[in-house]
Coordinates of C-alpha atoms in Angstrom, one line a residue:
M188 CA 51.6 216.9 87.5
V189 CA 55.0 218.2 88.5
L190 CA 55.8 221.6 87.0
R191 CA 58.9 221.3 84.8
K192 CA 60.4 224.5 86.4
Y193 CA 60.9 222.5 89.6
M194 CA 62.8 219.7 88.0
G195 CA 66.4 219.9 89.4
A196 CA 65.8 223.4 90.9
P197 CA 66.4 224.3 94.5
V198 CA 63.2 224.7 96.5
K199 CA 63.1 226.7 99.7
R200 CA 61.9 224.8 102.8
R201 CA 58.9 226.6 104.0
E202 CA 59.1 225.3 107.6
D203 CA 62.7 226.4 108.3
P204 CA 62.0 230.1 109.4
R205 CA 59.7 229.0 112.3
L206 CA 61.9 226.1 113.3
I207 CA 65.2 228.0 113.4
T208 CA 63.7 230.9 115.3
G209 CA 62.0 228.7 117.9
S210 CA 58.6 230.2 117.1
S211 CA 56.9 226.9 116.4
V212 CA 55.1 224.5 118.7
Y213 CA 55.8 220.9 119.6
V214 CA 53.5 218.7 121.8
D215 CA 55.7 219.3 124.8
D216 CA 55.2 223.1 124.5
L217 CA 51.5 222.8 125.2
Q218 CA 50.3 224.0 128.6
L219 CA 46.5 223.6 129.3
T220 CA 44.6 224.7 132.4
G221 CA 44.2 221.8 134.8
M222 CA 46.6 219.5 132.9
V223 CA 48.0 216.5 134.6
H224 CA 51.0 214.4 133.7
V225 CA 51.6 210.7 133.3
S226 CA 54.5 208.4 134.1
F227 CA 54.3 204.7 133.0
V228 CA 55.3 201.7 135.0
R229 CA 56.9 199.4 132.5
S230 CA 57.8 195.7 132.5
I231 CA 61.2 194.7 133.6
Y232 CA 60.7 191.3 132.0
A233 CA 60.5 190.3 128.3
H234 CA 57.9 187.7 129.0
A235 CA 56.1 187.1 132.3
K236 CA 52.7 186.6 133.9
I237 CA 51.4 189.5 136.0
K238 CA 50.5 188.0 139.4
G239 CA 49.7 191.3 141.2
I240 CA 50.0 195.1 141.1
D241 CA 50.3 197.0 144.4
T242 CA 49.8 200.8 143.9
S243 CA 49.0 201.7 147.6
D244 CA 52.3 203.4 148.4
A245 CA 52.4 205.2 145.1
A246 CA 48.8 206.5 145.5
S247 CA 49.8 208.2 148.8
M248 CA 52.6 210.2 147.2
P249 CA 52.2 214.0 146.9
G250 CA 50.5 215.3 143.8
V251 CA 49.2 211.9 142.6
V252 CA 45.7 212.2 141.1
A253 CA 45.1 208.6 139.9
I254 CA 46.8 205.3 139.0
L255 CA 45.3 203.4 136.2
T256 CA 45.8 199.7 135.4
A257 CA 44.3 197.4 132.8
D258 CA 41.3 196.8 135.0
D259 CA 40.4 200.5 134.8
L260 CA 40.6 200.5 130.9
V261 CA 38.6 197.4 130.1
A262 CA 35.3 199.2 130.4
V263 CA 36.5 202.2 128.4
L264 CA 38.4 200.3 125.7
P265 CA 36.8 196.8 125.6
S266 CA 37.9 196.0 122.0
K267 CA 41.5 196.4 123.1
Y268 CA 41.1 193.6 125.6
E269 CA 39.6 191.1 123.2
A270 CA 41.7 188.1 122.4
V271 CA 41.7 188.7 118.7
G272 CA 41.6 192.0 116.9
E273 CA 40.7 193.1 113.4
D274 CA 43.0 192.4 110.4
T275 CA 43.2 195.7 108.5
G276 CA 46.2 194.9 106.5
P277 CA 46.4 194.7 102.7
S278 CA 45.1 191.6 100.9
A279 CA 46.8 189.6 98.2
E280 CA 45.7 189.9 94.6
G281 CA 48.2 187.4 93.2
G282 CA 50.0 184.4 94.6
S283 CA 48.5 183.4 97.9
S284 CA 48.3 184.9 101.3
E285 CA 47.3 183.6 104.7
A286 CA 47.2 187.1 106.2
S287 CA 43.5 187.1 106.4
T288 CA 43.3 183.6 108.1
I289 CA 45.9 184.1 110.8
P290 CA 44.5 185.7 114.0
V291 CA 45.5 189.2 114.7
P292 CA 46.0 189.6 118.5
S293 CA 44.7 192.8 120.2
V294 CA 47.2 195.2 121.6
E295 CA 46.5 196.0 125.2
P296 CA 47.1 199.6 126.2
L297 CA 48.1 198.5 129.7
A298 CA 49.1 194.9 130.1
R299 CA 46.5 192.9 132.0
S300 CA 47.7 189.4 132.8
K301 CA 50.9 189.1 130.8
V302 CA 53.8 191.2 129.6
R303 CA 55.5 190.4 126.3
Y304 CA 58.5 192.8 126.0
I305 CA 60.7 194.8 128.3
G306 CA 59.2 198.3 128.6
E307 CA 55.6 197.2 128.0
P308 CA 53.3 199.7 130.0
I309 CA 51.6 198.1 133.0
A310 CA 50.3 201.1 135.0
A311 CA 49.9 204.8 134.4
V312 CA 50.6 207.1 137.3
I313 CA 48.9 210.4 136.9
A314 CA 50.0 213.4 139.0
E315 CA 50.0 217.2 139.0
S316 CA 53.6 217.3 137.6
R317 CA 55.8 214.8 135.7
A318 CA 58.3 214.8 138.5
Q319 CA 55.7 213.8 141.0
A320 CA 54.4 211.1 138.6
D321 CA 57.9 209.7 138.1
D322 CA 58.6 209.6 141.8
A323 CA 55.3 207.8 142.5
A324 CA 55.8 205.3 139.7
E325 CA 59.0 204.1 141.4
L326 CA 56.8 202.8 144.3
V327 CA 54.4 200.7 142.2
V328 CA 55.2 197.0 142.9
V329 CA 54.5 194.4 140.2
E330 CA 54.6 190.7 141.0
Y331 CA 55.8 188.7 138.0
E332 CA 56.0 185.0 137.1
P333 CA 58.8 184.9 134.5
L334 CA 58.3 182.9 131.3
D335 CA 60.7 181.8 128.6
A336 CA 61.4 184.7 126.3
Y337 CA 62.2 184.6 122.6
V338 CA 64.4 187.1 120.8
D339 CA 65.1 184.8 117.8
P340 CA 62.2 184.3 115.5
Y341 CA 63.5 180.9 114.4
V342 CA 63.4 179.7 118.0
A343 CA 60.0 181.3 118.6
R344 CA 58.6 179.5 115.6
E345 CA 59.7 176.0 116.7
D346 CA 57.2 173.4 117.6
G347 CA 56.7 173.3 121.4
S348 CA 57.6 177.0 121.9
I349 CA 55.5 178.9 124.4
R350 CA 52.8 180.9 122.6
I351 CA 53.3 184.7 123.0
Y352 CA 49.6 184.9 122.1
D353 CA 47.4 181.9 122.8
T354 CA 45.6 182.5 119.4
N355 CA 48.8 182.0 117.3
P356 CA 50.5 178.6 117.1
N357 CA 54.2 178.7 116.6
N358 CA 54.0 182.4 117.1
V359 CA 53.3 183.0 113.4
G360 CA 51.5 186.3 112.8
V361 CA 51.4 186.7 109.0
R362 CA 52.4 184.7 105.9
H363 CA 52.5 185.6 102.2
E364 CA 53.5 183.2 99.5
T365 CA 54.0 182.9 95.7
V366 CA 54.8 179.6 94.0
H367 CA 55.0 179.8 90.2
G368 CA 56.6 177.2 87.9
D369 CA 59.0 174.4 88.7
V370 CA 61.8 176.0 90.8
D371 CA 63.5 172.8 91.7
A372 CA 63.9 171.6 88.1
A373 CA 64.9 175.1 86.9
L374 CA 67.6 175.3 89.6
E375 CA 68.8 171.8 88.9
A376 CA 69.3 172.7 85.2
S377 CA 71.0 176.0 85.9
P378 CA 74.7 176.2 85.0
F379 CA 75.2 178.8 87.7
R380 CA 73.6 178.8 91.1
I381 CA 73.9 180.7 94.3
K382 CA 72.7 180.2 97.9
E383 CA 73.0 182.9 100.5
R384 CA 71.6 184.1 103.8
I385 CA 70.9 187.9 103.7
R386 CA 69.9 189.9 106.7
A387 CA 68.3 193.4 106.9
S388 CA 69.5 194.2 110.4
R389 CA 67.3 195.6 113.3
C390 CA 67.4 199.4 113.6
H391 CA 65.6 202.2 115.4
P392 CA 64.1 205.3 113.8
V393 CA 65.4 207.7 116.5
P394 CA 63.7 210.9 115.4
L395 CA 64.8 214.2 116.8
E396 CA 61.7 214.4 119.1
P397 CA 60.4 211.4 120.9
R398 CA 56.6 210.7 120.9
G399 CA 54.2 212.9 122.8
I400 CA 50.5 213.3 123.3
V401 CA 48.1 215.7 125.1
A402 CA 44.4 214.7 125.2
T403 CA 41.5 216.7 126.6
P404 CA 37.7 216.2 126.6
D405 CA 35.8 218.4 124.2
P406 CA 32.8 219.8 126.1
V407 CA 31.1 220.8 122.8
T408 CA 31.3 217.6 120.8
R409 CA 31.4 215.3 123.9
G410 CA 34.5 213.8 122.2
L411 CA 38.2 214.4 122.4
T412 CA 40.8 216.9 121.1
V413 CA 44.2 215.3 120.8
W414 CA 47.6 216.9 120.1
V415 CA 50.0 214.2 119.1
S416 CA 53.4 213.8 117.4
N417 CA 52.1 211.7 114.5
Q418 CA 52.6 211.5 110.8
G419 CA 49.1 210.5 109.9
P420 CA 46.5 212.5 111.9
H421 CA 43.6 211.7 109.7
G422 CA 44.0 207.9 110.0
Y423 CA 44.8 208.4 113.7
R424 CA 41.5 210.3 114.1
N425 CA 39.5 207.5 112.4
E426 CA 41.1 204.8 114.5
V427 CA 40.4 206.7 117.7
A428 CA 36.8 207.5 116.8
R429 CA 36.1 203.8 115.9
T430 CA 37.7 202.4 119.0
F431 CA 36.0 204.9 121.4
G432 CA 32.6 204.6 119.6
L433 CA 32.7 208.2 118.6
G434 CA 31.8 210.0 115.4
Q435 CA 34.8 211.3 113.4
N436 CA 33.4 214.8 113.9
Q437 CA 33.8 214.2 117.7
V438 CA 37.5 213.6 117.5
R439 CA 39.9 216.4 116.5
V440 CA 43.6 215.3 116.1
I441 CA 46.2 218.0 115.7
A442 CA 49.8 217.2 114.7
P443 CA 52.0 220.2 115.5
E444 CA 55.7 220.0 114.7
V445 CA 56.4 216.2 114.6
G446 CA 60.1 216.5 115.0
G447 CA 60.8 213.6 112.6
G448 CA 58.9 210.4 112.2
F449 CA 60.4 208.1 109.5
G450 CA 57.5 205.8 109.7
A451 CA 57.6 205.2 113.5
K452 CA 55.0 207.9 114.2
F453 CA 52.2 206.3 112.4
G454 CA 49.2 204.7 114.2
V455 CA 48.0 204.8 117.8
Y456 CA 50.4 203.4 120.4
P457 CA 49.4 201.7 123.7
E458 CA 50.5 204.8 125.6
D459 CA 48.2 207.0 123.4
W460 CA 45.1 204.9 124.2
T461 CA 45.9 205.2 127.9
I462 CA 46.3 209.0 127.8
M463 CA 43.0 209.4 125.9
A464 CA 41.2 207.0 128.2
A465 CA 42.6 208.9 131.2
A466 CA 41.4 212.2 129.8
Q467 CA 37.9 210.8 129.5
K468 CA 37.9 209.2 133.0
L469 CA 39.3 212.3 134.7
N470 CA 37.5 214.9 132.5
R471 CA 40.7 217.0 132.3
P472 CA 43.7 217.4 130.0
V473 CA 46.3 214.7 130.3
K474 CA 49.9 214.9 128.9
W475 CA 52.7 212.4 128.3
I476 CA 56.0 213.0 126.7
E477 CA 58.3 210.0 126.0
T478 CA 61.8 210.1 127.4
R479 CA 64.6 209.0 125.1
S480 CA 65.1 205.9 127.2
E481 CA 61.5 205.0 126.9
H482 CA 61.7 205.7 123.2
F483 CA 64.3 202.9 122.6
L484 CA 62.0 200.5 124.6
S485 CA 58.6 201.4 123.3
T486 CA 58.7 203.0 119.9
N487 CA 58.7 200.5 117.1
H488 CA 61.9 199.2 115.7
G489 CA 62.6 198.6 112.0
R490 CA 63.8 195.9 109.6
N491 CA 65.1 192.8 111.3
Q492 CA 64.4 190.4 108.5
I493 CA 66.4 187.3 107.8
A494 CA 66.2 185.9 104.2
E495 CA 67.4 182.6 102.8
F496 CA 67.9 182.8 99.0
E497 CA 68.6 180.3 96.2
A498 CA 68.8 181.4 92.5
G499 CA 70.1 180.2 89.2
C500 CA 71.0 181.7 85.8
D501 CA 72.2 180.6 82.4
E502 CA 75.4 181.5 80.6
H503 CA 73.9 184.8 79.5
G504 CA 72.9 185.8 83.0
K505 CA 69.2 185.2 82.5
I506 CA 67.6 184.1 85.8
T507 CA 66.0 180.7 85.6
A508 CA 64.6 180.5 89.1
L509 CA 64.4 182.2 92.5
R510 CA 63.6 180.7 95.9
A511 CA 63.3 182.8 99.1
R512 CA 62.3 182.2 102.6
V513 CA 62.1 185.5 104.4
T514 CA 61.5 185.6 108.1
L515 CA 60.3 188.9 109.6
D516 CA 60.7 189.4 113.4
L517 CA 57.4 191.0 114.2
G518 CA 58.3 191.8 117.8
A519 CA 55.8 191.5 120.6
Y520 CA 52.7 192.9 119.0
P521 CA 51.2 193.3 115.5
K522 CA 52.2 196.8 114.5
G523 CA 54.0 195.8 111.3
L524 CA 52.1 192.9 109.7
G525 CA 52.0 194.9 106.5
L526 CA 55.8 194.9 106.3
A527 CA 55.6 191.2 105.3
W528 CA 53.2 192.1 102.4
S529 CA 55.4 195.0 101.2
T530 CA 58.5 192.7 101.0
W531 CA 56.6 189.9 99.4
V532 CA 54.8 192.0 96.8
M533 CA 58.1 193.4 95.6
S534 CA 59.7 190.0 95.3
T535 CA 60.7 190.3 91.6
G536 CA 61.2 194.1 91.3
P537 CA 61.9 195.2 87.7
Y538 CA 63.0 191.7 86.6
N539 CA 61.4 189.0 84.6
I540 CA 61.8 185.8 86.7
P541 CA 60.0 182.8 85.2
N542 CA 60.1 180.4 88.2
L543 CA 59.5 181.8 91.7
D544 CA 59.0 180.3 95.1
Y545 CA 58.9 183.2 97.5
V546 CA 57.6 183.1 101.1
V547 CA 57.5 185.8 103.7
E548 CA 56.5 184.8 107.3
G549 CA 56.3 187.1 110.3
V550 CA 56.9 185.7 113.7
F551 CA 56.1 187.2 117.1
T552 CA 59.1 187.5 119.6
N553 CA 59.6 189.1 123.0
T554 CA 61.1 192.3 121.6
M555 CA 59.6 195.7 120.9
A556 CA 57.2 195.6 118.0
N557 CA 58.6 195.9 114.5
G558 CA 57.0 198.6 112.4
A559 CA 57.4 201.1 109.6
Y560 CA 60.8 202.6 109.1
R561 CA 62.0 204.4 105.9
G562 CA 60.2 202.3 103.3
A563 CA 58.5 199.8 105.5
G564 CA 59.5 196.4 104.0
R565 CA 60.2 197.7 100.5
P566 CA 63.9 198.6 100.9
E567 CA 64.5 195.1 102.3
A568 CA 63.0 193.5 99.2
A569 CA 65.1 195.7 96.9
F570 CA 68.2 195.0 98.9
Y571 CA 67.7 191.2 98.8
L572 CA 67.1 191.2 95.0
E573 CA 70.0 193.4 94.1
R574 CA 72.3 191.3 96.3
V575 CA 71.1 188.2 94.5
M576 CA 71.8 189.9 91.2
D577 CA 75.4 190.7 92.2
L578 CA 76.0 187.1 93.5
L579 CA 74.7 185.6 90.3
A580 CA 76.9 188.0 88.3
D581 CA 79.9 186.8 90.3
A582 CA 79.0 183.2 89.8
A583 CA 78.5 183.5 86.1
N584 CA 81.6 185.8 85.8
L585 CA 79.5 188.5 84.1
P586 CA 79.5 192.3 84.7
P587 CA 76.7 193.2 87.1
E588 CA 75.1 195.6 84.6
Q589 CA 75.0 192.9 82.0
L590 CA 73.1 190.5 84.3
R591 CA 70.6 193.2 85.1
R592 CA 70.0 194.0 81.4
A593 CA 69.5 190.4 80.7
N594 CA 66.6 190.3 83.2
F595 CA 64.8 193.6 82.9
L596 CA 61.2 193.6 81.9
Q597 CA 60.9 195.0 78.4
P598 CA 58.7 198.0 77.4
E599 CA 56.6 195.8 75.2
Q600 CA 55.6 193.6 78.1
F601 CA 53.6 196.4 79.8
P602 CA 51.1 196.6 81.3
Y603 CA 52.5 193.7 83.3
T604 CA 51.2 191.7 86.2
T605 CA 53.8 190.4 88.6
L606 CA 53.7 186.9 90.0
S607 CA 52.6 188.4 93.3
G608 CA 49.7 190.1 91.6
E609 CA 50.8 193.8 91.3
R610 CA 50.1 195.5 88.0
Y611 CA 52.9 197.6 86.5
D612 CA 51.5 200.1 84.1
T613 CA 54.8 201.0 82.4
G614 CA 58.5 200.8 82.7
E615 CA 61.8 201.3 80.8
Y616 CA 64.4 200.1 83.2
E617 CA 67.4 200.3 81.0
K618 CA 67.1 204.0 80.5
P619 CA 67.9 205.0 84.1
L620 CA 70.7 202.4 84.3
D621 CA 72.2 203.8 81.1
K622 CA 71.9 207.3 82.5
A623 CA 73.6 206.3 85.8
I624 CA 76.4 204.6 83.9
E625 CA 76.9 207.6 81.7
S626 CA 76.7 210.2 84.5
S627 CA 79.1 208.4 86.8
D628 CA 81.7 207.6 84.0
Y629 CA 81.3 204.0 85.1
A630 CA 84.0 202.6 82.8
K631 CA 86.5 205.0 84.3
L632 CA 85.4 204.0 87.8
R633 CA 86.0 200.3 87.1
T634 CA 89.4 201.1 85.7
E635 CA 90.3 203.0 88.8
Q636 CA 89.0 200.2 90.9
E637 CA 91.4 197.7 89.3
E638 CA 94.3 200.1 89.7
L639 CA 93.5 200.7 93.4
R640 CA 93.3 196.9 94.0
E641 CA 96.9 196.5 92.8
Q642 CA 97.8 199.1 95.5
G643 CA 95.9 197.1 98.2
R644 CA 92.9 199.5 98.4
Y645 CA 89.5 197.9 97.9
I646 CA 86.8 200.3 96.7
G647 CA 83.3 199.1 96.1
I648 CA 81.0 200.1 93.3
G649 CA 77.4 199.3 93.7
L650 CA 74.6 199.0 91.2
G651 CA 70.9 198.9 92.0
S652 CA 67.6 198.9 90.0
Y653 CA 64.3 198.7 91.8
V654 CA 60.6 199.4 91.5
E655 CA 59.1 201.4 94.4
I656 CA 55.6 200.9 95.7
C657 CA 54.6 204.2 97.3
G658 CA 51.5 206.2 98.3

């Protein structure tokens, strides 16, 4: 329970003193005895077969300790080189979902026979210093056989397209669907209809600090100690223990100052698996700090959903039907399968929509993997729905607040189960809208907006009501 005295009160940030005095610790500050450093050789192609890797010149460079390729990791991380991985995403309770029936490809820490995006790690050069590792990495020669690359999920999904993963026809990685009622008939009978394509554009999290990891063998537990810039060290530990066949008590994961995460620093990345495997193989501490250039190539991107919407309403603004076809660009590996679920399960938000045909489909492309970023699929759903509400208000020539009021779920309807299966325990959605209108002096803003338009100045006023799934 939140203490009332904190409501609206300023709260001091406890972390600021150590950060502004430079007395705290980031991953890159760690210096361990015997530590070696890694530089990754990355793909210069978005999609290609690997025909050969020549490390001989690099191996003879000063300070080089070892060079690892996929062949060196298969024995250490066999599950990462299986054709199909484990689906650990959420399951659907309402509507229908093919998430559990579509294969989930494994993510190879170092690409073995094929690369799927520019920047995919192929080899890890390990040396006494990062500069030595960087110099040697320049001498690793990779022979490629280029393949057609897809950056457009619509093209990647077409019949006859090359499979980015052999296990996934049409490059589809996830699908969630709700069909309820007769959408065609309801749209046909609607006096007002809209049809629109809405895009949530690709973006990049860009935290202050890029990713970083130090891994070292633990001689006491015969496991690993890992320092990593990560938002979820407990889940990270569990995934590491399971994959390496260790007990959770044999893996210690420490998250020092993360330097910003925004969703991108969840989960274990390919580079992390390689660093931990290298620490085990060499029996010494291994460190890798991402450069900013690497960060844009190899830390997950966000959003990049394209949605096709149709909706109808009556003269009073009551929505009669909603149809959506949302296409999520998954990127080159399955880091963000749950984003499709998050968007789908929030399809109707705080509104009572009687007829719904809502499909979210994720498609693999030859771009960096899509993943969590500031809401992870939920802001996209709210953005779509609120845009549809405004479009319908325009079509019916109704104030946008009136159209929302006409469609809010009412208090007496709770507890309420949405058409995608989520249970809402309670809600009074008109109250916050009323408060926002009152606090902003909304009527005055609208008057000023009309006056400014006569002067040739166009000022927008936005409304939004949404339900957030969190935690």
